[in-house]
PDB file of C-alpha atoms in Angstrom:
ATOM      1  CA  UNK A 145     -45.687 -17.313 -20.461  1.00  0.00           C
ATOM      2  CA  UNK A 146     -47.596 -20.254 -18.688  1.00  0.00           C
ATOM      3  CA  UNK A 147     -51.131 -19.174 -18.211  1.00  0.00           C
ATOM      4  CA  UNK A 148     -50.946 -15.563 -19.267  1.00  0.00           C
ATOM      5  CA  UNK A 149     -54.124 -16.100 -21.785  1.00  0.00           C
ATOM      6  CA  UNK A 150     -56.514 -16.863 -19.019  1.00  0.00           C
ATOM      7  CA  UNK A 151     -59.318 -15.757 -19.675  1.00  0.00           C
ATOM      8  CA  UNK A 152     -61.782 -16.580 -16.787  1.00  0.00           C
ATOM      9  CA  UNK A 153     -61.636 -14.608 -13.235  1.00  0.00           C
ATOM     10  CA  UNK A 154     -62.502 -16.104  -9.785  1.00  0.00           C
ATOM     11  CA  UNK A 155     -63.063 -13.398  -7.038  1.00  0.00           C
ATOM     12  CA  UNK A 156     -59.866 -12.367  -5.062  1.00  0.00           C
ATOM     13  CA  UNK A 157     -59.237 -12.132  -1.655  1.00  0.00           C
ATOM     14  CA  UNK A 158     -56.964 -10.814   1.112  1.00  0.00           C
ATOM     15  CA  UNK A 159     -53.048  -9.434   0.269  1.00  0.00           C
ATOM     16  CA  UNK A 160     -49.879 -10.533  -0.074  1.00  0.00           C
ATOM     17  CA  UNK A 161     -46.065  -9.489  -0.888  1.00  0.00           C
ATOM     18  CA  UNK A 162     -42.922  -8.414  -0.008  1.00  0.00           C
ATOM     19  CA  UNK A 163     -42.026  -7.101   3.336  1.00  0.00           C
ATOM     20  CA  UNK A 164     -40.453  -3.911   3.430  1.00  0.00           C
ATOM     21  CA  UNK A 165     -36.461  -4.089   3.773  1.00  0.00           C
ATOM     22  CA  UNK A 166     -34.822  -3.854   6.907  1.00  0.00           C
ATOM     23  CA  UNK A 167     -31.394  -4.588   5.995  1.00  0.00           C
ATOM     24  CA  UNK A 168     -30.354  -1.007   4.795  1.00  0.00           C
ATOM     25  CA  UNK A 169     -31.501  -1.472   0.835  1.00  0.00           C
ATOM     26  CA  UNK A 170     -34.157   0.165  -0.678  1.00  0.00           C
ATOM     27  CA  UNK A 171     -37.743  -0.211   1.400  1.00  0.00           C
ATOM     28  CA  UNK A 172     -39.705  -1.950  -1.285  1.00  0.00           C
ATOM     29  CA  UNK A 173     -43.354  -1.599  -0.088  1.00  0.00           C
ATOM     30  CA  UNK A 174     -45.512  -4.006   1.548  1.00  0.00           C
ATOM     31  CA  UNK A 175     -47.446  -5.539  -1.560  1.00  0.00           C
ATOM     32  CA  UNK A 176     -51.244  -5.277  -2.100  1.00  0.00           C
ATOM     33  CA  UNK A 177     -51.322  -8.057  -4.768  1.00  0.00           C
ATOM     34  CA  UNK A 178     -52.637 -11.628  -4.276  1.00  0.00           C
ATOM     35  CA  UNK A 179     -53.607 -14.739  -6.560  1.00  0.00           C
ATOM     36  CA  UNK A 180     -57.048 -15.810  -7.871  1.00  0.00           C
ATOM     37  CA  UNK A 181     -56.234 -19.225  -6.946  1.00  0.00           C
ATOM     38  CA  UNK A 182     -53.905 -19.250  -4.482  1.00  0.00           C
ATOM     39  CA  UNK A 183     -51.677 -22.090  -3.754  1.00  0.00           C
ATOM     40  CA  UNK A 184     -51.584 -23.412  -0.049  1.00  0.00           C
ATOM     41  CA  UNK A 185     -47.324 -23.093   0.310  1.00  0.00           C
ATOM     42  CA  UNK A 186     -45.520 -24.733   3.432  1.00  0.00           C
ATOM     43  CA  UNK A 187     -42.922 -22.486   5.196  1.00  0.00           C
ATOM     44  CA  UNK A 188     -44.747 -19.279   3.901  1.00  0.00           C
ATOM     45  CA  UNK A 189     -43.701 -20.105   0.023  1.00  0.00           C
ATOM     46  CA  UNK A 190     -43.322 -16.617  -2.076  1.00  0.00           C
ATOM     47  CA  UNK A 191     -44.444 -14.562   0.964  1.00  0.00           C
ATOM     48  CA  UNK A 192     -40.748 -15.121   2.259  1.00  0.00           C
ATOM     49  CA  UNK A 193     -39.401 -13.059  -0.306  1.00  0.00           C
ATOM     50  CA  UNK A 194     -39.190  -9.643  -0.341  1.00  0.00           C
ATOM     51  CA  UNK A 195     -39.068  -8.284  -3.918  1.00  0.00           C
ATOM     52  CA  UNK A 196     -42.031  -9.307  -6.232  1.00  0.00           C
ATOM     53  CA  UNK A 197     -42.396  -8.411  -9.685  1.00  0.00           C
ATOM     54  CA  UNK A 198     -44.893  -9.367 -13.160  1.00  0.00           C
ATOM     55  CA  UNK A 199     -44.555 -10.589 -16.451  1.00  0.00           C
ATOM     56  CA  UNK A 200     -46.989  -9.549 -19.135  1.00  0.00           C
ATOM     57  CA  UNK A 201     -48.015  -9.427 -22.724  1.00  0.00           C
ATOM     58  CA  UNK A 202     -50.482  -7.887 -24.888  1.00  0.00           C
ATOM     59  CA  UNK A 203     -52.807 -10.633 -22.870  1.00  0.00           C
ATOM     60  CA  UNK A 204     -53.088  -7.943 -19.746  1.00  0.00           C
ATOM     61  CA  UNK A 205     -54.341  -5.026 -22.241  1.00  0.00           C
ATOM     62  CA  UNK A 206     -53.828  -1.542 -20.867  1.00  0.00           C
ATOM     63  CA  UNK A 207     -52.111  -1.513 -17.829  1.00  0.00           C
ATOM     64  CA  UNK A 208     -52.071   1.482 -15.180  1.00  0.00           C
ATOM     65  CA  UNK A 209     -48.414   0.999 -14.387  1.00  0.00           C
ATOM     66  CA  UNK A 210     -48.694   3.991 -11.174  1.00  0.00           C
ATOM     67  CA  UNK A 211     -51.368   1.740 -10.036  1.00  0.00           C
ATOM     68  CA  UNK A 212     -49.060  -1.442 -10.502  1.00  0.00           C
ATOM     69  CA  UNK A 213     -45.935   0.253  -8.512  1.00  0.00           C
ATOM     70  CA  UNK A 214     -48.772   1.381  -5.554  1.00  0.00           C
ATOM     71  CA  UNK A 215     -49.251  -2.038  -5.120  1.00  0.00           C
ATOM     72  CA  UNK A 216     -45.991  -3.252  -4.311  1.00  0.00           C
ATOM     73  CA  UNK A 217     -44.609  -5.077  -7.638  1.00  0.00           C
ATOM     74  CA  UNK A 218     -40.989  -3.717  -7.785  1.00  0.00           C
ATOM     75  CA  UNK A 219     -39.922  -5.495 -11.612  1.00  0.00           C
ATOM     76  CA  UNK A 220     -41.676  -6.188 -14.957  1.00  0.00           C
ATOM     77  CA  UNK A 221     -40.543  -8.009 -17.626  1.00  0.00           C
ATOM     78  CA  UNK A 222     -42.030  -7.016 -21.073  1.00  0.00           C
ATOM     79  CA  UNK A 223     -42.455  -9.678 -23.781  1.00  0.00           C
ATOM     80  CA  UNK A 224     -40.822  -7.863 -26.732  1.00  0.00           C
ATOM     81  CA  UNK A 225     -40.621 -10.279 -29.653  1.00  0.00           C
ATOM     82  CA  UNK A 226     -41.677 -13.975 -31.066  1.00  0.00           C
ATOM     83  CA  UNK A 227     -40.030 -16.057 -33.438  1.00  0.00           C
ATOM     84  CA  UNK A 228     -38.056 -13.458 -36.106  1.00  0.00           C
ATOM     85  CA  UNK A 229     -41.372 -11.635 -37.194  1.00  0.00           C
ATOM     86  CA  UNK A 230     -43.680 -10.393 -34.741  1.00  0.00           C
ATOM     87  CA  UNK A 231     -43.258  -8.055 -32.163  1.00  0.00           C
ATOM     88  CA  UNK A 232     -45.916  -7.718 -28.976  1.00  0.00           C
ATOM     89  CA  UNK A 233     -48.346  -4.724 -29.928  1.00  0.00           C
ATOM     90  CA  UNK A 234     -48.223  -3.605 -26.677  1.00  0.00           C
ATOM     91  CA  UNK A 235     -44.372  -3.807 -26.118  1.00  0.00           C
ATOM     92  CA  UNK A 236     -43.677  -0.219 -26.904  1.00  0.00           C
ATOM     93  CA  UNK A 237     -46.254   1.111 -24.733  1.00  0.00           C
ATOM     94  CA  UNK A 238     -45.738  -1.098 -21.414  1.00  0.00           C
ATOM     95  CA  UNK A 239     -41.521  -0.535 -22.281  1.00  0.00           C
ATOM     96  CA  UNK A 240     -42.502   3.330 -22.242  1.00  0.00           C
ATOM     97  CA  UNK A 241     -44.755   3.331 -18.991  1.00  0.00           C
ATOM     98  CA  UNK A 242     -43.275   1.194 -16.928  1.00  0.00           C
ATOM     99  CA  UNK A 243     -40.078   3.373 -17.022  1.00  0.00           C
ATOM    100  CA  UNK A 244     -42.499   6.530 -16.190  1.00  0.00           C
ATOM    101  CA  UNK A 245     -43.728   4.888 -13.652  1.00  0.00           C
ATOM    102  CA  UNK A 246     -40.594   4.095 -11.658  1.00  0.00           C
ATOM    103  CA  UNK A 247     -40.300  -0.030 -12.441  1.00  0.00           C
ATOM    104  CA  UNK A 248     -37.431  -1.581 -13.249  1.00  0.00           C
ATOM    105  CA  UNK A 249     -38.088  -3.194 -16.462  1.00  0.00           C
ATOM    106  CA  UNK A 250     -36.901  -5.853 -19.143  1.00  0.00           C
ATOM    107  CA  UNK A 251     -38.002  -7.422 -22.178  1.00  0.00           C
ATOM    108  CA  UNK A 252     -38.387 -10.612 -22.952  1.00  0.00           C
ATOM    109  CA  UNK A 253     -38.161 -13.253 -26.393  1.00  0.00           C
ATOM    110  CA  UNK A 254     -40.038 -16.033 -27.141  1.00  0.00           C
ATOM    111  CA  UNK A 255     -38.705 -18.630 -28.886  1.00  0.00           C
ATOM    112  CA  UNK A 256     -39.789 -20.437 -32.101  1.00  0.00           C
ATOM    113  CA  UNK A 257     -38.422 -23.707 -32.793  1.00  0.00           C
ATOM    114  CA  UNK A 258     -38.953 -22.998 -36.805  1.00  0.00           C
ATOM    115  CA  UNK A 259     -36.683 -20.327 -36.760  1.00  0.00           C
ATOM    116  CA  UNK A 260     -32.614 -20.225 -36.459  1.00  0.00           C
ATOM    117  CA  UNK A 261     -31.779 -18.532 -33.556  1.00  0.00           C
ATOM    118  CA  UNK A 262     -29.090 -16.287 -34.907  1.00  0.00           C
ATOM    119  CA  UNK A 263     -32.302 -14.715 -36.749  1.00  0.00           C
ATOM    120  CA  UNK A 264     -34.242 -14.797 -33.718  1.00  0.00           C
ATOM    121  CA  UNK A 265     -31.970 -12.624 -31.902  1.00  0.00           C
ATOM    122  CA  UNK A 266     -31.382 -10.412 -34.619  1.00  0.00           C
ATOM    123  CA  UNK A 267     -34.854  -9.682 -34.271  1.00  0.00           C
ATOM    124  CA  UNK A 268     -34.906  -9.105 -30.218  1.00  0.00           C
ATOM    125  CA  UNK A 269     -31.988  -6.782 -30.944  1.00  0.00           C
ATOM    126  CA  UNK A 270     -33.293  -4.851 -33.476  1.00  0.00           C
ATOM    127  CA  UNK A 271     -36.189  -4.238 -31.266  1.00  0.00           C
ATOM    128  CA  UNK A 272     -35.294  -3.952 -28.006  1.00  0.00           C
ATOM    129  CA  UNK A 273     -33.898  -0.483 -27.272  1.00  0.00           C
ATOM    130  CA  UNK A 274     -30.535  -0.911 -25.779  1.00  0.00           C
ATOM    131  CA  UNK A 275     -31.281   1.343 -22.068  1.00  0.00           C
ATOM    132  CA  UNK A 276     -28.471   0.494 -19.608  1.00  0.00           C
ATOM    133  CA  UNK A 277     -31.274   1.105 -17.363  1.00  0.00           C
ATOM    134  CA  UNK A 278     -33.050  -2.391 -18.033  1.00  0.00           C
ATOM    135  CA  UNK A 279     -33.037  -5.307 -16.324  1.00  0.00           C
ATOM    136  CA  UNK A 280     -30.921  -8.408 -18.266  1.00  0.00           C
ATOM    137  CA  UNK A 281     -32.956  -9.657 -21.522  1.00  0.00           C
ATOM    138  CA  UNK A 282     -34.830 -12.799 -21.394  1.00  0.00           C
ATOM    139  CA  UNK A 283     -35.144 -15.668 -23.679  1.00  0.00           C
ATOM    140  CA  UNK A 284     -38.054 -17.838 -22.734  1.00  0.00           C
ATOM    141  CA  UNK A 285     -37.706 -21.443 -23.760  1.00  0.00           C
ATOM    142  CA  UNK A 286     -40.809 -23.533 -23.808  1.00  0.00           C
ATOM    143  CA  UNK A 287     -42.923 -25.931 -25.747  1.00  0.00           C
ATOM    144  CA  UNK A 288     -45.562 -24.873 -27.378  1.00  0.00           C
ATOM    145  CA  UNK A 289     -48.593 -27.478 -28.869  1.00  0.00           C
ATOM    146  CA  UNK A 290     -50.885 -24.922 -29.365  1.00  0.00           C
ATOM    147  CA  UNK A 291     -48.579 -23.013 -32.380  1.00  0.00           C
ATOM    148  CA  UNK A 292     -50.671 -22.789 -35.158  1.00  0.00           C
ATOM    149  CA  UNK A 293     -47.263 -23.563 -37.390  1.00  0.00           C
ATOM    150  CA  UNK A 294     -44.736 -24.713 -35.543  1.00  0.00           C
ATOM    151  CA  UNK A 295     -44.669 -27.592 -32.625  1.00  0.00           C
ATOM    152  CA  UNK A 296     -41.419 -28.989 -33.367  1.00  0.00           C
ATOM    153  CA  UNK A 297     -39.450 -30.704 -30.271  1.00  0.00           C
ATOM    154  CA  UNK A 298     -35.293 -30.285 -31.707  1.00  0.00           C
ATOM    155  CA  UNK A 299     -33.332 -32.699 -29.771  1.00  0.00           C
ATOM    156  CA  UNK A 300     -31.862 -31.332 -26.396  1.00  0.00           C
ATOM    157  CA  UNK A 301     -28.575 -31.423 -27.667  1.00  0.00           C
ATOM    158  CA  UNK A 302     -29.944 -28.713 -30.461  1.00  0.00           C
ATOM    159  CA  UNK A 303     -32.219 -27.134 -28.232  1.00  0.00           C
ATOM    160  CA  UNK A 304     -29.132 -25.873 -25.905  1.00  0.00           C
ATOM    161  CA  UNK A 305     -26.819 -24.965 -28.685  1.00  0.00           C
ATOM    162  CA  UNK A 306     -29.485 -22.553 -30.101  1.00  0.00           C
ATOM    163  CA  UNK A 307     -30.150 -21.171 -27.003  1.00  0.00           C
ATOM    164  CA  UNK A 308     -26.365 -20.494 -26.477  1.00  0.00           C
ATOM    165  CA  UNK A 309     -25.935 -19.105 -29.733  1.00  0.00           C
ATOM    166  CA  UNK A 310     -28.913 -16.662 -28.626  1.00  0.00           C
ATOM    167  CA  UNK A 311     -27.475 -15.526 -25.482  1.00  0.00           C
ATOM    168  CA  UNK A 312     -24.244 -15.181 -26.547  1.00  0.00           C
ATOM    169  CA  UNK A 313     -25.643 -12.658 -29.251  1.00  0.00           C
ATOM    170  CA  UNK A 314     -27.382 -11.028 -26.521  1.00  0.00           C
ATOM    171  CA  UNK A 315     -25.026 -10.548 -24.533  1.00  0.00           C
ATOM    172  CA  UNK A 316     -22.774  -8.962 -26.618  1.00  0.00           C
ATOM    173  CA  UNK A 317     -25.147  -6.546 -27.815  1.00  0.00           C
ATOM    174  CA  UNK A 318     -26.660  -5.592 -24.023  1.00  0.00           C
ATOM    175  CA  UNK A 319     -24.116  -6.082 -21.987  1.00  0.00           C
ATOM    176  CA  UNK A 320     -25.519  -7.540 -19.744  1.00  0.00           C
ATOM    177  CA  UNK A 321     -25.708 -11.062 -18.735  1.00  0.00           C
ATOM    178  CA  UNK A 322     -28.835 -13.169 -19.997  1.00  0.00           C
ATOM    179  CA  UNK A 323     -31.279 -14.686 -18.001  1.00  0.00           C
ATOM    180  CA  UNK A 324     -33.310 -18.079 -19.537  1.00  0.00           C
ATOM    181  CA  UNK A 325     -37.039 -18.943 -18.410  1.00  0.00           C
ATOM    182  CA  UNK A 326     -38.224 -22.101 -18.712  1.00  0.00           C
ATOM    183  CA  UNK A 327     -40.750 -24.321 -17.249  1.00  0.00           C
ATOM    184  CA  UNK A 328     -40.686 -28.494 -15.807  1.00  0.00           C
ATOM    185  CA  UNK A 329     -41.137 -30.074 -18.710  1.00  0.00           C
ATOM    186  CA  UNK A 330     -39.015 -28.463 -21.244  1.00  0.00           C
ATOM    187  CA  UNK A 331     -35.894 -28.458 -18.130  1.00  0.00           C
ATOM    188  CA  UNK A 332     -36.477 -31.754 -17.918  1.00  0.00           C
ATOM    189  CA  UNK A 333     -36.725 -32.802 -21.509  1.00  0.00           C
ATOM    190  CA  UNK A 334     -33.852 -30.739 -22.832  1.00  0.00           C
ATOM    191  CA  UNK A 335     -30.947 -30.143 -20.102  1.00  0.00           C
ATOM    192  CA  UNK A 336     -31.378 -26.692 -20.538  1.00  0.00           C
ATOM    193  CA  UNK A 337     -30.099 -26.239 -17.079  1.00  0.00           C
ATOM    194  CA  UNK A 338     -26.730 -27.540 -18.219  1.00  0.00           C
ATOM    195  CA  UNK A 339     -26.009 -23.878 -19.754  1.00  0.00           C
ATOM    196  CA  UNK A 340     -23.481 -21.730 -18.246  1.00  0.00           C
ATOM    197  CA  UNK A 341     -22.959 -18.233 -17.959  1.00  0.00           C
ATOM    198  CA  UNK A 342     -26.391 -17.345 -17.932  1.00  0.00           C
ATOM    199  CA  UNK A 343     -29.330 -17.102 -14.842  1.00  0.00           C
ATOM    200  CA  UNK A 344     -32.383 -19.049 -14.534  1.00  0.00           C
ATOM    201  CA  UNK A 345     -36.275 -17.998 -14.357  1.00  0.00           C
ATOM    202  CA  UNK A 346     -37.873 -21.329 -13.072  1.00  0.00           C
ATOM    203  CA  UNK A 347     -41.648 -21.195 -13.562  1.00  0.00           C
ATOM    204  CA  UNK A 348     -43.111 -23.835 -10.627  1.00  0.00           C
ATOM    205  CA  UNK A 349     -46.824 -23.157  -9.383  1.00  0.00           C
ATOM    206  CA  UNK A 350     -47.359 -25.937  -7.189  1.00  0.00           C
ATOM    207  CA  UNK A 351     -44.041 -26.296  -5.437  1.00  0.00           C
ATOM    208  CA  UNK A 352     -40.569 -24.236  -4.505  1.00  0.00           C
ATOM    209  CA  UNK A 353     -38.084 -24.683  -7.135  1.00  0.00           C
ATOM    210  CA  UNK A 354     -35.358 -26.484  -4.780  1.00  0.00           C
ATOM    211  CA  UNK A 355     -38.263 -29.499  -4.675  1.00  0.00           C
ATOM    212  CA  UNK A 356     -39.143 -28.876  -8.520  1.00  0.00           C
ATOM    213  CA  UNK A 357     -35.818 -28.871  -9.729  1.00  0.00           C
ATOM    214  CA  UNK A 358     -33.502 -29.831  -7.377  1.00  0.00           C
ATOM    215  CA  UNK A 359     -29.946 -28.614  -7.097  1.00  0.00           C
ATOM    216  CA  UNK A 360     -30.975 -25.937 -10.220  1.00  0.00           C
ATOM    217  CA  UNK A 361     -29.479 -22.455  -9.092  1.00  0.00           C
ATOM    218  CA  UNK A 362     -32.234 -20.013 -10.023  1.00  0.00           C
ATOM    219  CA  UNK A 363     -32.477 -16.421  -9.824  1.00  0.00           C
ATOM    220  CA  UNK A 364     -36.545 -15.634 -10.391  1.00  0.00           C
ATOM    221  CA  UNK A 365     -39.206 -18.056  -9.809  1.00  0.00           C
ATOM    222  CA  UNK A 366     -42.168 -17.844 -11.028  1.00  0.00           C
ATOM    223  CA  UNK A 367     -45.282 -18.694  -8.307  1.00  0.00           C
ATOM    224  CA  UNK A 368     -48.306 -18.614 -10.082  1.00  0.00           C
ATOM    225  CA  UNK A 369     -49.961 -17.658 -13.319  1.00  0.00           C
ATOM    226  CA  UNK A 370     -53.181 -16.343 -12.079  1.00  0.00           C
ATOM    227  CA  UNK A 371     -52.067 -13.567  -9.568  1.00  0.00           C
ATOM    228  CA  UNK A 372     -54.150 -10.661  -8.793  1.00  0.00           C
ATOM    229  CA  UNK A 373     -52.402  -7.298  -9.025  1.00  0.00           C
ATOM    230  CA  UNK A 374     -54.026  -3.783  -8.800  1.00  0.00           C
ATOM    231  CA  UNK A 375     -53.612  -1.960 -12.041  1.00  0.00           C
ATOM    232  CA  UNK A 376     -53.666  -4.931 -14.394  1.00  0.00           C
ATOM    233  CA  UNK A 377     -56.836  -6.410 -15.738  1.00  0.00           C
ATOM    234  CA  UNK A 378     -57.266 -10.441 -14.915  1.00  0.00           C
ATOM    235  CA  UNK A 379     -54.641 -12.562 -14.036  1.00  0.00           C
ATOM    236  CA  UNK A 380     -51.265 -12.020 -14.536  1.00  0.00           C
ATOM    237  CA  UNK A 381     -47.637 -14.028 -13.665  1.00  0.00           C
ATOM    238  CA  UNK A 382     -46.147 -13.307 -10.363  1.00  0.00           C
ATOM    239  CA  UNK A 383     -42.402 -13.895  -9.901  1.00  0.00           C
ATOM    240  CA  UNK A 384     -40.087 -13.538  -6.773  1.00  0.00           C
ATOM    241  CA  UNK A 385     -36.157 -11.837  -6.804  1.00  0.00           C
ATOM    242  CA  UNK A 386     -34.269 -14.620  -4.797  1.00  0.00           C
ATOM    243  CA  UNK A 387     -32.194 -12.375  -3.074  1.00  0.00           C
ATOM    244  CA  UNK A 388     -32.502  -9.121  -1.224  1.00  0.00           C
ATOM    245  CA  UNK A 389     -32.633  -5.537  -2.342  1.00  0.00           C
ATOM    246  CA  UNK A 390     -29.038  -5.024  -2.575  1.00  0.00           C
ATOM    247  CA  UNK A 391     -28.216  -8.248  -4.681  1.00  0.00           C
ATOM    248  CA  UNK A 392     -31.296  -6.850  -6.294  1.00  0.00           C
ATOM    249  CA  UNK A 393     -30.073  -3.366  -7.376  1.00  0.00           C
ATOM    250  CA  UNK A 394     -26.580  -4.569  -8.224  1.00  0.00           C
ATOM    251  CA  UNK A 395     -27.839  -7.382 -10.720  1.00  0.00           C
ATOM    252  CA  UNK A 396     -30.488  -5.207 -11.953  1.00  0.00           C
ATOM    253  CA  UNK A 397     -27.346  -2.899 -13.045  1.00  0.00           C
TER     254      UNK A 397
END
């Protein structure tokens, strides 16, 4: 997602995160993570909220997931599968440690725009162990120039019936209610916030998602693609929970 495949590094500095809670949840710890090229927010931005989690691929190599949890990132979601043929190579291993390590975890798809998406979600299923312990799947929706063999734009009116057809699948299989991530351009191009009966990851870097996409209900947002986090090699995507450890832990399931 977004700038995961960064491959430069600029010197970090300071810390960030969550707060711990005070409201009775669980105390999530103060976080030790920051960004490589931090964004100067108004109002305190991300820093307001306290749960914080990642999102990585096979981009972020080997990650020391202990190390991760030290540091105060209290999710991860997983990328798990492309299209209806390739799964991450380092799914299984981050799905396995993760868990060990005590983060709540969930995988997500990425879409392909050459594929139907009954297929594609045959393939996340088939996959994606079905652990009542996980956090809701994901389907990531998002152009994509740089596919070396597909960078087909459906209509919006297709785009959104495909995606329902995936999360209905989903759902159905999980349990669990489906979450779609998606980024300006693509919201903007296809409606894709018109879908109901699913939750919203809205990726904005430069600006808090009630300016970026106004009146859009959202339950993650993700802050920044070049975060910092201890454990993890190079940048990685930071995301924020919009609501508090006890909203947390019941949607989390």
């Amino acid at each position: 997602m977004g700038a995961l495949a960064l491959a430069l590094v600029i010197a970090a500095c300071g810390s960030r995160g969550p707060a711990p809670s005070d409201d009775g949840g669980t105390a999530y710890p103060a976080g030790r993570f920051d960004d490589y090229k931090p964004h100067a927010w108004e109002n305190g931005g991300p820093d307001r909220y306290r749960i914080h989690g990642i999102d990585v691929a096979r981009y972020q190599g080997t990650i020391d997931w202990p190390e991760v949890r030290r540091a105060g990132i209290s999710f991860a979601y997983i990328k798990a599968t492309e299209g209806g043929d390739m799964v991450d190579p380092k799914f299984e291993e981050n799905w396995r440690n993760a868990r060990r390590a005590g983060i709540p975890r969930g995988a997500y798809h990425f879409y392909y725009f050459c594929r139907s998406a009954e297929e594609q979600a045959r393939w996340f299923i088939q996959n994606v162990p079905r652990d009542p312990q996980a956090l809701p799947p994901v389907l990531d929706m998002e152009w994509n120039p740089f596919s070396p063999t597909c960078t087909t734009r459906p209509p919006a009116a297709v785009v959104r019936s495909e995606a329902q057809i995936f999360v209905r699948m989903i759902e159905q299989h999980y349990g669990k209610r489906p979450v779609i991530y998606t980024a300006l351009d693509f919201y903007e191009d296809t409606y894709i916030g018109r879908l109901r009966r699913v939750d919203f990851w809205l990726r904005s870097v430069a600006g808090e998602p009630h300016i970026t996409y106004p009146g859009q209900d959202w339950k993650i947002w993700q802050y920044t693609g070049t975060g910092s986090v201890p454990g993890v090699t190079g940048p990685v995507d930071i995301n924020v929970f919009r609501d508090g450890p006890a909203a947390f832990a019941d949607w989390a399931g």
